[in-house]
Amino acid sequence: MSRFRLERLFAEVRSSGRTALLPFMTAGLPSVSTSVDLFVAMADSGADGFEVGIPYSDPMMDGPTIQAANRRALAGGVTVEKGLEVVAAVVERTGKPVIVMTYANPIFRIGAAIFAERCREAGASGVIVADLPLEEAAAIQDPIEATGLGMVLFAAPTSSNARLEAIAAANPVFIYGIADLGVTGERRGSSSHARELAARIRTVTGLPLVMGVGISTPDQARSLAGEADGIIVGSALVRRVLEAPDEQAALDAVRNAVVELAGALR
Amino acid sequence: MKLERPDDRGRFGEFGGRFAPETLIPALDELAEAFERSWSGDRFVGEYQRVLRDYVGRPTPLHEAGRLSERLGVRILLKREDLAHTGAHKINNAIGQVMLARDMGKPRVIAETGAGQHGVATATAAAYFGLKCDVYMGEVDIDRQALNVHRMGMLGARVSPVTSGAGTLKDAVSEAMRDWVRTVETTHYVIGSVVGPHPFPWMVREFQKVIGEEALEQLEGRLPDYVVACVGGGSNAIGIFYPFAGLGPQLIGVEAAGLGIESGQHGASIGAGTPGILHGTRTYLLQDDEGQVLEAHSISAGLDYPGVGPEHAFFAESGIARYESATDTEALAAMELLARTEGIIPALESAHAIAWIIREAEALAGRTVLVNLSGRGDKDVEQLARMTQ
Ligand SMILES: Cc1ncc(COP(=O)(O)O)c(C=O)c1O
């Protein structure tokens, strides 16, 4: 069961009363050959696990930063297979739980059962599909769970409590609470939605809760510590990679940012 | 058999559905409920019909294209959507959706546009009903459809250039979706074709089926042998097809063959695509083996889209309609022939429908063909003038 790494992490953060840091990074950045090193550097700097993005041509839920990362990865030749090779190497070298993130079309194109099997072989713990709401989830969730992986489902500030209950009833490996209205991207200030949503989810279910979207600074991370089992930071880290003049600078910038974020959650 | 409405999950057979971020699902539910309630009530339908009559100028005429018919040896009837206010069928849908936005208490609408006709229609409806309007348009399309960009500005809409991808319609839809994920509490997204997550494909078809219903009435029981329409996302086509489906006429959708299907530079999603997910719906699309969406190509911005409405995918799969294609060159020739024989300059999109008839004229000899002339070509004149310089 590959999801055990993730379940073990949630058990550990709950017993020690802390919040896990789960950075998002597109596979193949800063380059295909150094992608794994970037994840290892983040693991060494305090990351508890990762969301690894398999690039997609039309990422509807992503803002300009992660769109640019998708373009760069695709231009660099990152296929689903190459992306999952990165996942496998990250799991092997860090021992941390990895969640594979992508969009529905690449999964259906390959075939959900085949995709699930490839994720299992790579040692992934779970799968997130950005454009897959509860109503359409079964076609991917069933094969994912049949291979022993966990499915992640979203809850949004716009989701009613009745929807939150239905989402919880589908028994995802964790609920991804969308911390702000809008697509991925850095924000100034903290979203008023995040705490409200986290509190509503907590009253509905005891499932692990991870908050993401629009969380980019140590202050924002700190304001959510204690509200969730984990937080996801994506665009703020991806931007540092895209802006870095070379690969070493990218590694250094991301390492520093992860140290600060992990510190803020302690 | 055609379906009166998609199933509870928004499916037409195996196509359609709702592949959208969770943030949007409650808004899609709200929209489906509002549409269902309004569309079955006299107050909304009565107002919609009044606005279409007194403001849009419906019914649009059914025009017997005498000289063109004589030239081709095929009897051609043109459903003149080019004569609707703003110059294309897009206004039928824009009026309906902006009325819904108003009734849902949303003060702002957004739209994507390719040829600019849907952007103009939405900006027009927003001006008419007093809503704020933002339009997303690819930078390539802003360049080739400049006239419509100026029109939207005059109508008080803000046009935002989209630079991602190829800077065409697909990217404009993605960007409008992203805006909507952020602004969903105060904004309605007026999708311009029968694409997107449920309830859009169904709702837009309902707002466009007035085209076919009018034509049926105008024909006074004398059914044509063929009903032909160009297919980008497919709204003008479904609008004229739907009322005729099952009555006998052969329904022909004409997709953009661009530089030729073999060239890979085209917009023939049904003709050369495979099933997958694009912009929230399961349908035919142009994609590679990895599920990455390919860029479409067409001389006409409105057909330059790598997907198609899910109900067309269903029509194709179940044999209710047939899908053909016409190249850029054929469309240009058709535009010129219609201008010279009938004194009508069609939109480049609509010219694709005429182009198919020209190519098939021999096989169609003596038959009656009803064509949806979806829009007028003023918007394309500058682009064509630049090309011939
Ligand atoms: C005149 C005209 N016809 C056709 C289209 C294609 O759209 P649809 O296939 O939805 O009718 C457009 C789109 O911009 C258009 O402006």
XYZ file of C-alpha atoms and ligand atoms in Angstrom:
671
model
C 0.000 0.000 0.000
C 1.853 3.092 -1.197
C -0.421 5.485 0.649
C 1.082 4.407 3.985
C 3.783 7.077 3.788
C 1.122 9.756 3.689
C -0.982 8.184 6.434
C 2.102 7.834 8.587
C 2.876 11.529 8.093
C -0.626 12.609 9.112
C -0.524 10.345 12.189
C 2.817 11.845 13.158
C 1.790 15.520 12.693
C -1.388 14.915 14.663
C 0.350 13.272 17.556
C 2.959 16.005 17.736
C 0.425 18.786 17.098
C 2.240 20.316 14.148
C 1.375 21.184 10.554
C 3.176 19.513 7.667
C 4.770 21.455 4.816
C 4.028 19.939 1.412
C 5.688 21.960 -1.356
C 4.342 21.782 -4.887
C 6.774 21.708 -7.768
C 6.313 20.901 -11.428
C 8.344 17.864 -12.499
C 11.288 18.724 -14.699
C 12.263 21.998 -13.038
C 14.739 23.622 -13.088
C 15.647 20.981 -15.704
C 14.856 17.331 -16.236
C 18.301 16.311 -14.980
C 18.190 18.443 -11.799
C 14.509 18.069 -10.940
C 15.098 15.313 -8.378
C 17.918 17.308 -6.732
C 15.498 20.166 -6.184
C 13.093 17.887 -4.305
C 15.944 16.405 -2.275
C 17.068 19.924 -1.352
C 13.542 20.729 -0.188
C 13.381 17.509 1.847
C 16.679 18.440 3.513
C 15.272 21.890 4.308
C 12.199 20.745 6.183
C 9.612 19.648 3.615
C 7.489 16.761 4.867
C 6.314 15.516 1.482
C 5.578 16.778 -2.006
C 2.988 17.475 -4.598
C 4.668 16.762 -7.928
C 3.027 18.389 -10.941
C 2.853 16.483 -14.216
C 2.705 19.286 -16.803
C -0.437 19.866 -18.872
C -0.973 22.192 -21.824
C -4.117 23.911 -20.504
C -3.953 24.166 -16.711
C -7.280 25.848 -15.934
C -6.745 25.981 -12.165
C -3.275 27.566 -12.406
C -2.160 31.185 -12.504
C 0.660 32.651 -14.617
C 3.544 31.223 -12.545
C 2.547 27.569 -12.698
C 1.357 28.009 -16.294
C 4.880 29.107 -17.150
C 6.290 26.117 -15.272
C 4.038 23.797 -17.281
C 5.203 25.349 -20.542
C 8.839 25.082 -19.548
C 8.488 21.457 -18.470
C 6.626 20.484 -21.635
C 9.198 22.275 -23.774
C 11.863 20.344 -21.862
C 10.208 17.084 -22.880
C 8.542 16.128 -19.599
C 6.053 13.416 -20.484
C 3.838 11.590 -17.990
C 6.419 8.807 -17.962
C 9.314 11.210 -17.296
C 7.275 12.946 -14.603
C 6.641 9.640 -12.866
C 10.351 8.794 -13.114
C 10.973 11.962 -11.112
C 8.340 10.831 -8.602
C 9.992 7.424 -8.237
C 13.421 8.949 -7.673
C 12.062 11.467 -5.148
C 10.323 8.715 -3.162
C 13.452 6.595 -3.231
C 15.880 9.339 -2.276
C 13.782 11.178 0.321
C 11.433 8.510 1.697
C 8.781 11.253 1.837
C 5.195 10.861 0.644
C 4.576 12.141 -2.879
C 1.227 13.105 -4.338
C 0.997 13.264 -8.118
C -0.894 16.286 -9.403
C -2.224 16.745 -12.916
C -5.396 17.352 -14.929
C -8.033 14.868 -16.057
C -7.201 14.723 -19.756
C -3.701 13.224 -19.597
C -5.010 10.574 -17.181
C -7.945 9.563 -19.369
C -5.771 9.638 -22.476
C -3.402 7.076 -20.975
C -6.237 5.249 -19.285
C -7.035 5.754 -15.615
C -6.174 2.162 -14.662
C -2.815 2.277 -16.441
C -2.055 5.691 -14.952
C -2.905 4.377 -11.469
C -0.632 1.387 -11.943
C 2.245 3.629 -13.102
C 1.773 5.840 -10.044
C 1.856 2.795 -7.804
C 5.058 1.560 -9.446
C 6.584 4.988 -8.889
C 5.782 4.735 -5.186
C 3.388 7.672 -5.105
C 1.021 7.926 -2.156
C -1.850 9.706 -3.816
C -3.230 11.583 -6.786
C -4.744 15.063 -7.159
C -6.658 16.041 -10.301
C -7.292 19.779 -10.492
C -10.353 19.664 -12.737
C -12.021 16.628 -11.186
C -14.917 17.463 -8.869
C -16.695 14.900 -6.731
C -19.340 14.120 -9.375
C -16.734 12.941 -11.885
C -14.237 11.523 -9.401
C -15.135 7.818 -9.438
C -13.670 7.178 -12.896
C -10.231 8.023 -11.507
C -10.686 7.425 -7.777
C -11.748 3.783 -8.190
C -8.673 2.647 -10.141
C -6.397 4.777 -7.953
C -7.736 3.153 -4.788
C -7.710 -0.298 -6.382
C -3.928 0.017 -6.658
C -3.650 1.008 -3.007
C -3.090 4.736 -3.552
C -5.149 7.492 -2.037
C -7.346 9.953 -3.923
C -7.318 13.598 -2.900
C -10.568 15.549 -3.250
C -11.037 19.313 -3.141
C -13.222 21.503 -0.972
C -13.633 25.179 -1.852
C -14.779 28.287 0.003
C -17.860 28.099 -2.224
C -18.667 24.473 -1.258
C -21.759 24.193 0.946
C -21.653 22.166 4.132
C -23.790 19.537 2.436
C -21.149 19.272 -0.312
C -18.393 19.066 2.283
C -20.210 16.110 3.825
C -20.537 14.399 0.442
C -16.848 14.997 -0.280
C -15.887 13.542 3.095
C -18.170 10.556 2.499
C -16.150 9.684 -0.625
C -13.304 9.058 1.810
C -10.333 10.803 0.174
C -6.861 10.225 1.629
C -7.034 13.913 2.528
C -9.196 16.892 1.725
C -7.463 19.650 -0.191
C -9.001 22.828 1.181
C -8.752 25.613 -1.395
C -7.550 28.465 0.780
C -8.681 31.313 -1.451
C -10.984 32.003 -4.359
C -9.051 31.982 -7.586
C -6.381 29.966 -9.310
C -2.917 29.172 -7.973
C -0.628 32.156 -7.522
C 0.966 34.313 -4.886
C -1.230 36.658 -2.892
C -0.565 39.563 -0.610
C -2.104 39.228 2.851
C -4.071 36.282 4.168
C -7.330 35.082 2.754
C -10.360 35.457 4.978
C -11.698 32.321 3.334
C -8.988 29.970 4.534
C -9.754 29.838 8.264
C -13.475 29.834 7.696
C -13.237 26.898 5.285
C -10.804 24.968 7.491
C -13.157 25.378 10.450
C -16.167 24.248 8.419
C -14.329 21.176 7.149
C -13.247 20.313 10.689
C -16.824 20.324 11.946
C -17.845 17.962 9.139
C -15.044 15.415 9.157
C -11.980 14.165 10.957
C -10.230 13.331 7.660
C -6.776 14.852 7.199
C -7.002 18.415 5.872
C -4.377 20.131 3.753
C -4.803 23.752 2.716
C -3.378 25.189 -0.490
C -3.759 27.878 -3.196
C -2.553 31.380 -2.480
C -0.326 30.422 0.468
C 3.086 31.828 -0.341
C 4.761 33.520 2.634
C 5.914 32.304 6.069
C 3.346 34.659 7.654
C 0.520 33.184 5.630
C 1.735 29.681 6.506
C 1.941 30.602 10.201
C -1.600 31.942 10.208
C -2.849 28.536 9.110
C -0.664 26.425 11.394
C -2.971 24.553 13.737
C -5.927 24.938 11.377
C -4.851 22.094 9.090
C -2.720 18.962 9.044
C -0.666 20.329 6.227
C -0.221 23.236 3.878
C 0.818 23.325 0.260
C 3.013 26.107 -1.102
C 3.433 26.145 -4.861
C 3.718 29.345 -6.883
C 6.084 31.064 -4.420
C 8.584 28.227 -4.848
C 8.010 27.748 -8.564
C 8.577 31.480 -9.134
C 11.952 31.271 -7.422
C 12.963 28.515 -9.819
C 11.718 30.378 -12.882
C 13.448 33.605 -11.835
C 16.779 32.047 -10.895
C 19.653 32.855 -13.274
C 20.956 29.285 -13.132
C 20.188 25.896 -11.610
C 22.375 26.344 -8.558
C 20.682 29.657 -7.806
C 17.288 27.954 -8.182
C 18.269 25.276 -5.680
C 19.578 27.845 -3.209
C 16.539 30.110 -3.484
C 14.086 27.257 -3.012
C 16.103 25.786 -0.134
C 16.040 29.130 1.703
C 12.328 29.591 1.119
C 11.523 26.093 2.385
C 13.638 26.609 5.512
C 11.661 29.778 6.285
C 8.291 28.176 5.588
C 9.098 25.096 7.671
C 10.304 27.373 10.453
C 7.049 29.296 10.396
C 5.092 26.076 10.936
C 7.105 25.043 13.954
C -32.240 9.853 -31.170
C -31.605 13.412 -30.061
C -31.873 14.078 -26.343
C -34.158 16.791 -25.071
C -31.691 17.408 -22.292
C -28.529 15.815 -20.979
C -28.777 13.431 -18.010
C -28.325 14.520 -14.395
C -24.549 14.545 -14.780
C -24.804 16.716 -17.857
C -24.041 13.887 -20.285
C -25.140 13.498 -23.863
C -24.450 9.776 -24.093
C -20.804 9.458 -23.115
C -20.023 13.129 -23.785
C -20.385 16.244 -21.661
C -20.214 16.287 -17.874
C -18.483 18.672 -15.544
C -14.692 18.562 -15.341
C -14.221 21.845 -13.530
C -12.462 22.960 -10.365
C -14.506 22.454 -7.187
C -14.676 26.235 -6.667
C -16.963 26.500 -9.717
C -19.261 23.562 -9.016
C -21.651 25.427 -6.698
C -21.926 28.217 -9.298
C -22.661 25.665 -12.023
C -25.350 24.145 -9.798
C -26.810 27.591 -9.170
C -26.741 28.346 -12.889
C -28.401 25.059 -13.814
C -31.161 25.705 -11.299
C -31.660 29.322 -12.390
C -31.754 28.340 -16.047
C -34.153 25.472 -15.470
C -36.508 27.652 -13.443
C -36.373 30.612 -15.829
C -36.597 28.620 -19.035
C -39.758 26.861 -17.900
C -41.409 30.086 -16.769
C -43.464 32.509 -18.854
C -41.921 35.652 -17.403
C -38.345 34.894 -18.514
C -39.270 33.297 -21.826
C -41.672 36.119 -22.633
C -39.046 38.761 -22.004
C -36.419 36.792 -23.939
C -38.707 36.520 -26.950
C -39.624 40.204 -26.778
C -35.975 41.259 -26.695
C -35.145 38.949 -29.599
C -37.991 40.456 -31.627
C -37.735 44.149 -30.804
C -34.027 44.537 -30.162
C -32.255 41.728 -32.029
C -34.617 41.872 -35.007
C -35.878 38.285 -35.029
C -37.087 36.379 -36.840
C -34.167 36.652 -39.236
C -35.177 36.143 -42.876
C -34.928 32.917 -44.817
C -33.437 34.005 -48.119
C -33.647 32.041 -51.365
C -30.187 32.463 -52.851
C -31.289 32.544 -56.486
C -28.120 33.377 -58.377
C -25.933 31.182 -56.185
C -28.399 28.308 -56.611
C -28.349 28.757 -60.353
C -24.570 28.865 -60.433
C -24.191 25.660 -58.410
C -27.236 23.757 -59.609
C -28.289 23.305 -55.994
C -31.244 25.084 -54.396
C -29.779 27.082 -51.536
C -31.723 28.716 -48.725
C -29.833 31.011 -46.372
C -30.928 31.493 -42.774
C -29.779 35.067 -42.344
C -28.234 35.205 -38.869
C -25.914 37.840 -40.325
C -28.899 40.181 -40.165
C -29.376 39.764 -36.415
C -28.289 42.751 -34.321
C -24.475 42.804 -33.963
C -24.121 40.646 -37.076
C -24.113 37.037 -35.942
C -26.132 34.366 -34.145
C -24.055 34.891 -30.997
C -26.494 37.546 -29.745
C -29.264 34.936 -29.184
C -27.189 33.268 -26.496
C -25.684 36.452 -25.069
C -29.134 37.974 -24.430
C -30.339 34.823 -22.661
C -27.279 34.441 -20.459
C -27.011 38.120 -19.531
C -30.693 38.049 -18.517
C -29.910 35.055 -16.309
C -26.915 36.856 -14.801
C -29.128 39.815 -13.993
C -31.754 37.541 -12.410
C -29.067 35.776 -10.336
C -27.983 39.171 -9.013
C -24.539 39.098 -10.627
C -23.426 42.625 -11.529
C -20.604 41.527 -13.860
C -20.283 39.229 -16.841
C -17.186 37.910 -18.566
C -16.807 36.272 -21.949
C -14.190 34.747 -24.200
C -14.184 35.565 -27.845
C -12.409 34.345 -30.959
C -13.826 36.191 -33.943
C -14.998 38.910 -31.589
C -18.659 38.301 -32.443
C -19.457 36.698 -29.111
C -17.510 39.417 -27.314
C -19.468 42.088 -29.160
C -22.741 40.269 -28.475
C -21.994 39.976 -24.762
C -20.808 43.588 -24.539
C -24.032 44.598 -26.296
C -26.273 42.582 -23.987
C -24.361 43.886 -20.960
C -24.875 47.467 -22.142
C -28.550 46.794 -22.775
C -29.160 45.293 -19.320
C -26.688 47.519 -17.465
C -24.048 44.996 -16.389
C -20.277 45.347 -16.315
C -18.450 43.344 -18.982
C -14.901 41.993 -19.411
C -13.898 40.065 -22.515
C -10.883 37.774 -22.934
C -9.440 37.578 -26.421
C -6.255 35.987 -27.713
C -3.685 38.463 -28.979
C -3.606 36.854 -32.429
C -7.366 37.311 -32.677
C -7.160 40.886 -31.399
C -4.942 41.548 -34.365
C -7.019 39.760 -37.016
C -10.422 40.931 -35.747
C -9.529 44.498 -34.834
C -12.877 45.952 -35.881
C -14.674 43.921 -33.231
C -12.157 44.976 -30.586
C -13.071 48.610 -31.276
C -16.763 47.775 -31.160
C -16.430 46.134 -27.737
C -14.612 49.206 -26.464
C -17.352 51.509 -27.726
C -19.927 49.324 -25.999
C -18.170 49.874 -22.682
C -16.531 46.459 -22.323
C -12.919 45.969 -21.310
C -10.966 43.659 -23.604
C -8.106 41.735 -21.970
C -5.487 40.319 -24.334
C -4.525 36.694 -23.695
C -0.922 35.844 -24.492
C -0.713 32.238 -23.294
C -0.582 29.344 -25.761
C -1.200 30.318 -29.362
C -3.113 33.440 -28.312
C -6.383 32.225 -29.830
C -9.814 31.029 -28.731
C -8.710 28.052 -26.594
C -6.490 30.311 -24.511
C -9.234 32.913 -24.177
C -11.623 30.277 -22.795
C -8.980 29.097 -20.299
C -8.333 32.658 -19.149
C -12.033 33.424 -18.756
C -12.398 30.260 -16.658
C -9.524 31.402 -14.449
C -11.160 34.801 -13.969
C -14.385 33.052 -13.045
C -12.692 30.839 -10.417
C -11.624 34.067 -8.696
C -14.778 36.155 -9.157
C -17.512 33.539 -9.158
C -19.445 35.125 -6.303
C -20.156 38.316 -8.283
C -19.643 37.270 -11.896
C -21.372 35.123 -14.487
C -19.298 33.594 -17.288
C -21.200 33.947 -20.564
C -19.694 31.071 -22.573
C -20.050 31.768 -26.286
C -20.652 28.312 -27.666
C -22.094 24.915 -26.758
C -18.911 24.012 -24.880
C -17.781 24.018 -21.254
C -19.085 22.177 -18.197
C -22.771 21.355 -17.695
C -25.157 23.230 -17.919
C -23.482 25.398 -20.579
C -23.733 23.100 -23.640
C -27.405 22.433 -22.967
C -28.285 26.016 -22.028
C -26.524 27.576 -25.027
C -28.273 25.095 -27.346
C -31.608 26.077 -25.829
C -30.840 29.758 -26.477
C -29.734 29.029 -30.067
C -32.423 26.583 -31.153
C -34.589 29.573 -32.097
C -32.623 29.569 -35.383
C -33.868 26.144 -36.439
C -37.357 26.669 -35.022
C -37.803 29.831 -37.075
C -36.436 28.156 -40.204
C -38.858 25.239 -39.776
C -41.739 27.667 -39.582
C -40.489 29.722 -42.530
C -40.213 26.567 -44.656
C -43.925 25.933 -44.091
C -43.533 22.186 -44.013
C -41.307 21.842 -47.083
C -38.266 20.235 -45.533
C -34.872 20.662 -47.184
C -32.713 17.679 -48.078
C -29.739 19.032 -46.155
C -29.114 21.427 -43.281
C -25.556 22.763 -43.279
C -23.667 24.870 -40.746
C -20.077 25.638 -39.839
C -18.785 24.189 -36.555
C -16.333 25.918 -34.258
C -17.620 25.163 -30.777
C -20.849 24.366 -32.553
C -23.475 26.841 -31.343
C -24.846 28.051 -34.666
C -24.823 24.473 -35.944
C -26.662 22.970 -32.977
C -29.062 25.929 -33.100
C -30.189 25.061 -36.599
C -29.696 21.260 -36.341
C -31.549 20.538 -33.159
C -35.097 21.308 -34.341
C -34.473 19.389 -37.601
C -32.888 16.318 -35.993
C -35.066 13.281 -36.559
C -37.275 14.986 -39.157
C -35.423 13.682 -42.205
C -32.959 16.234 -43.550
C -29.316 15.184 -43.498
C -27.449 17.395 -41.029
C -23.935 18.427 -42.093
C -21.513 20.216 -39.778
C -18.522 21.775 -41.516
C -15.344 22.036 -39.464
C -12.245 24.019 -40.381
C -9.756 21.998 -42.438
C -7.319 24.923 -42.242
C -4.300 24.184 -44.407
C -5.632 20.670 -45.015
C -6.323 17.822 -42.587
C -3.052 16.068 -43.620
C -1.070 19.196 -42.687
C -2.076 18.884 -39.052
C -2.950 22.593 -39.202
C -6.717 22.580 -38.821
C -9.648 22.734 -36.414
C -11.411 19.490 -37.289
C -11.973 18.137 -33.783
C -14.556 15.553 -34.805
C -13.003 14.772 -38.175
C -9.468 14.268 -36.909
C -9.644 14.326 -33.104
C -10.144 11.795 -30.326
C -12.321 11.800 -27.189
C -10.966 13.550 -24.115
C -11.566 16.443 -21.748
C -11.288 20.084 -22.751
C -12.603 23.118 -20.897
C -14.721 21.109 -18.521
C -16.432 18.725 -20.893
C -15.825 15.292 -22.407
C -15.805 15.634 -26.161
C -13.687 15.199 -29.292
C -10.525 17.259 -29.288
C -7.169 17.615 -30.972
C -4.587 16.101 -28.633
C -1.392 14.108 -28.680
C -0.806 10.621 -27.241
C -0.044 12.150 -23.834
C -3.301 14.062 -23.621
C -1.702 17.445 -24.301
C -4.079 19.645 -26.254
C -2.836 20.622 -29.710
C -3.166 24.052 -31.240
C -5.848 24.354 -33.874
C -5.481 26.393 -37.041
C -8.062 28.157 -39.136
C -8.111 31.343 -41.150
C -11.318 32.094 -39.269
C -10.826 32.949 -35.612
C -14.228 31.516 -34.686
C -13.352 28.015 -35.940
C -9.789 28.084 -34.611
C -10.581 25.828 -31.646
C -9.288 22.308 -30.867
C -12.529 21.131 -29.250
C -16.228 20.967 -30.063
C -19.471 20.923 -28.125
C -20.265 17.557 -26.489
C -23.694 17.339 -28.123
C -21.991 17.386 -31.532
C -19.719 14.576 -30.357
C -22.904 12.735 -29.431
C -24.573 13.597 -32.769
C -21.496 12.324 -34.622
C -21.250 9.131 -32.572
C -24.936 8.311 -32.953
C -25.146 9.267 -36.619
C -27.645 12.092 -36.099
C -25.355 14.470 -37.989
C -22.330 14.104 -40.231
C -19.196 16.224 -39.934
C -17.172 17.357 -42.919
C -14.582 20.084 -43.332
C -13.482 22.892 -45.637
C -10.032 24.455 -46.012
C -8.979 28.082 -45.626
C -8.682 28.384 -49.400
C -12.111 26.879 -50.028
C -13.660 29.234 -47.463
C -12.091 32.263 -49.121
C -13.420 31.203 -52.511
C -16.876 30.627 -51.019
C -16.845 34.056 -49.418
C -16.101 35.650 -52.745
C -18.709 33.621 -54.628
C -21.457 34.510 -52.158
C -20.470 38.180 -52.307
C -20.542 38.245 -56.109
C -23.686 36.191 -56.649
C -25.858 37.330 -53.754
C -24.376 40.593 -52.551
C -23.738 39.088 -49.136
C -20.270 39.134 -47.564
C -20.388 36.270 -45.070
C -18.180 35.811 -42.040
C -15.203 33.580 -42.816
C -16.701 31.065 -40.375
C -20.015 30.886 -42.253
C -18.159 30.713 -45.584
C -16.991 27.209 -44.578
C -20.586 25.977 -44.798
C -20.969 27.452 -48.287
C -17.600 25.973 -49.269
C -18.804 22.452 -48.541
C -21.800 22.958 -50.854
C -19.548 24.264 -53.611
C -17.309 21.208 -53.337
C -20.244 18.805 -53.242
C -22.339 20.664 -55.831
C -22.348 17.771 -58.261
C -23.584 15.270 -55.700
C -26.129 17.787 -54.426
C -27.510 18.668 -57.868
C -31.202 19.476 -57.762
C -31.395 19.139 -53.972
C -32.468 21.773 -51.473
C -29.891 22.842 -48.917
C -30.634 25.053 -45.923
C -27.511 26.872 -44.756
C -27.022 28.721 -41.527
C -25.370 31.953 -42.567
C -24.135 32.485 -39.032
C -22.624 35.948 -39.425
C -21.596 38.779 -41.661
C -18.068 39.366 -42.864
C -17.375 43.022 -42.094
C -15.025 41.929 -39.318
C -12.910 39.961 -41.808
C -12.519 42.590 -44.508
C -9.466 44.252 -42.999
C -7.694 40.895 -42.479
C -8.397 39.920 -46.085
C -7.285 43.289 -47.414
C -3.997 42.874 -45.548
C -3.556 39.355 -46.949
C -4.002 40.440 -50.552
C -1.634 43.382 -50.284
C -20.172 34.273 -37.496
C -19.694 33.109 -36.696
N -20.045 31.885 -37.083
C -19.625 30.787 -36.412
C -18.798 30.902 -35.313
C -18.321 29.652 -34.649
O -18.929 29.390 -33.421
P -20.038 28.279 -33.273
O -19.484 27.035 -33.843
O -20.269 28.188 -31.814
O -21.247 28.723 -33.995
C -18.422 32.177 -34.863
C -17.555 32.325 -33.677
O -16.940 33.259 -33.404
C -18.883 33.298 -35.591
O -18.533 34.536 -35.220
